[in-house]
Coordinates of C-alpha atoms in Angstrom, one line a residue:
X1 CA 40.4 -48.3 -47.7
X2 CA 37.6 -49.7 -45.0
X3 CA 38.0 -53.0 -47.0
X4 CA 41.3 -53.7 -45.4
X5 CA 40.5 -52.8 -42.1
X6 CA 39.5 -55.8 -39.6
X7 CA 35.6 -56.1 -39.0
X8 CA 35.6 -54.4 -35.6
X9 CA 37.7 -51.6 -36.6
X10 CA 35.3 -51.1 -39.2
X11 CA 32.4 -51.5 -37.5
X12 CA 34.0 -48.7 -35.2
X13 CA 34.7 -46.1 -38.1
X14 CA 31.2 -46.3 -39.1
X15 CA 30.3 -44.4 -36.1
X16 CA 29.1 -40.8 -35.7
X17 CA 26.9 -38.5 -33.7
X18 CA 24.2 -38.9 -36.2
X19 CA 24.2 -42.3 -35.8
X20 CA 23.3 -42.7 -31.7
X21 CA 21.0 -39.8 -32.3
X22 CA 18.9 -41.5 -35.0
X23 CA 18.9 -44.7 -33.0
X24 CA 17.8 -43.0 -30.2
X25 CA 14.4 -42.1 -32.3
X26 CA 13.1 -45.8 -31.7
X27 CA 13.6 -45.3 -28.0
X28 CA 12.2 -42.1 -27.2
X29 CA 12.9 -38.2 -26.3
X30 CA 14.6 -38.3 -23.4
X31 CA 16.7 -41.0 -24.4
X32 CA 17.7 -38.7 -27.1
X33 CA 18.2 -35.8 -24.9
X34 CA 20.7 -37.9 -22.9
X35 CA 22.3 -39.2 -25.8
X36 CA 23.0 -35.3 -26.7
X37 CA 24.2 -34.6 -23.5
X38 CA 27.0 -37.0 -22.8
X39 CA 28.0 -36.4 -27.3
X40 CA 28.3 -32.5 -26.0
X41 CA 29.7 -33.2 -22.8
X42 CA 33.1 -34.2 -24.5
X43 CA 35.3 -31.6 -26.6
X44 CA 35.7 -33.9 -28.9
X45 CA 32.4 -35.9 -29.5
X46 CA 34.0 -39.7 -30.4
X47 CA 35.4 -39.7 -26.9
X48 CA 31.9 -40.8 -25.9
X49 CA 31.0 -43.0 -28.3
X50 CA 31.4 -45.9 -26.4
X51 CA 29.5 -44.6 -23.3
X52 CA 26.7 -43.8 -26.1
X53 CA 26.9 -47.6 -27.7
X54 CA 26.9 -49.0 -24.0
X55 CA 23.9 -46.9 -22.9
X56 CA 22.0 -47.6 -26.3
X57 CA 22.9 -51.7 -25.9
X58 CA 21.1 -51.8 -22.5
X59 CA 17.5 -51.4 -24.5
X60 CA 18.4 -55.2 -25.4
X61 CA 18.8 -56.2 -22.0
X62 CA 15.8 -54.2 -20.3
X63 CA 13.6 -53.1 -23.6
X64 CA 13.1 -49.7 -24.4
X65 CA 10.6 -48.1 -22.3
X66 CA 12.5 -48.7 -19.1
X67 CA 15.6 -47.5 -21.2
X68 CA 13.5 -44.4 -21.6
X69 CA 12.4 -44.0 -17.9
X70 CA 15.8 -44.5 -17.0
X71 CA 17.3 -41.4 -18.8
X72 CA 14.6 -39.2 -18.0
X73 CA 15.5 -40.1 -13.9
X74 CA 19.0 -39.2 -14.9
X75 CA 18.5 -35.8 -16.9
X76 CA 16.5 -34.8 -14.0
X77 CA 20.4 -36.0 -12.0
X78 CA 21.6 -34.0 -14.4
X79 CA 24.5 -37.0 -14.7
X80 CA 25.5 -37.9 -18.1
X81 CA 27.1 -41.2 -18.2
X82 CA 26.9 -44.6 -18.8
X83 CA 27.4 -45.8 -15.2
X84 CA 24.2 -43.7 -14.0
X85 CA 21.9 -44.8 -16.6
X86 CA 23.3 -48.8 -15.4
X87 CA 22.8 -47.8 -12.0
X88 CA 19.7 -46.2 -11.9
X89 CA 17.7 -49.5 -13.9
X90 CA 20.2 -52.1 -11.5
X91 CA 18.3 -50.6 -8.7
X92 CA 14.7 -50.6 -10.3
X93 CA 15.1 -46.5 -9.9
X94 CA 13.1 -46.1 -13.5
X95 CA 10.0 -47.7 -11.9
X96 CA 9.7 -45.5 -9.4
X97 CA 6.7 -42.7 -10.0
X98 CA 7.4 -39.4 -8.5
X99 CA 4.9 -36.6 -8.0
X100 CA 6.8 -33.2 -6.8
X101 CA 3.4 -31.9 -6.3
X102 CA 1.8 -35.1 -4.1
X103 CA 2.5 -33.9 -0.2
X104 CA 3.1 -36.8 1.7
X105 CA 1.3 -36.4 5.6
X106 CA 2.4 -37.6 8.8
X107 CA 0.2 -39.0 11.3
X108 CA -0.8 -37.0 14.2
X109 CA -0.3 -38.8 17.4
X110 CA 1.4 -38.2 20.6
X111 CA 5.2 -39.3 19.8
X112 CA 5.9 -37.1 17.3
X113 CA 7.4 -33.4 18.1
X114 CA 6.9 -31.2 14.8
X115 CA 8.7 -28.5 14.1
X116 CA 7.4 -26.3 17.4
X117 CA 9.0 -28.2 19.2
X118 CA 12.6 -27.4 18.1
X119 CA 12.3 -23.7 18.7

């Protein structure tokens, strides 16, 4: 029956869950982590196939690692779509290193208040 179907359409029915997840081996963990949350996000898991194909299509565009860093910023958003993942390496958000634990001090001089002050 797939032989009479037009290229795309075949192309599309080829699809599946397993599919993005195995491609998602060559790119790393997170990007898989993010590829299972927007496929369980959905009732019905070919509803975001395309947001899954889109996401997996922008390793071409900015290589894989950067892919990577870019889903890890959004699991830690905890947003699962397309649009953040675009937005996030648009902005050069992937590059960014954060350290929760690195306390960032403010010079002591005369102009600045602290907290006292307020009280």
């Amino acid at each position: 029956m797939a032989e009479h179907m037009p290229t795309h359409h075949r192309f599309v029915s080829e699809w599946s869950s397993g599919k993005f997840i195995a491609w998602t081996a060559q790119i790393g963990p997170h990007c898989k982590t993010y590829i299972i949350g927007i496929l369980d996000k959905k009732q019905h898991p070919e509803q975001s196939y395309k947001s899954c194909l889109g996401i997996l299509h922008l390793a071409k565009k900015v290589g894989d690692q950067r892919l990577e860093n870019a889903c890890k910023r959004a699991l830690d958003y905890g947003a699962y779509n397309y649009n953040m993942v675009e937005h996030i390496l648009r902005n050069g958000w992937d590059d960014i290193e954060e350290n929760p634990g690195e306390h960032i001090e403010v010079p002591n001089h005369d102009n600045i208040r602290g907290g006292d002050y307020y009280k």
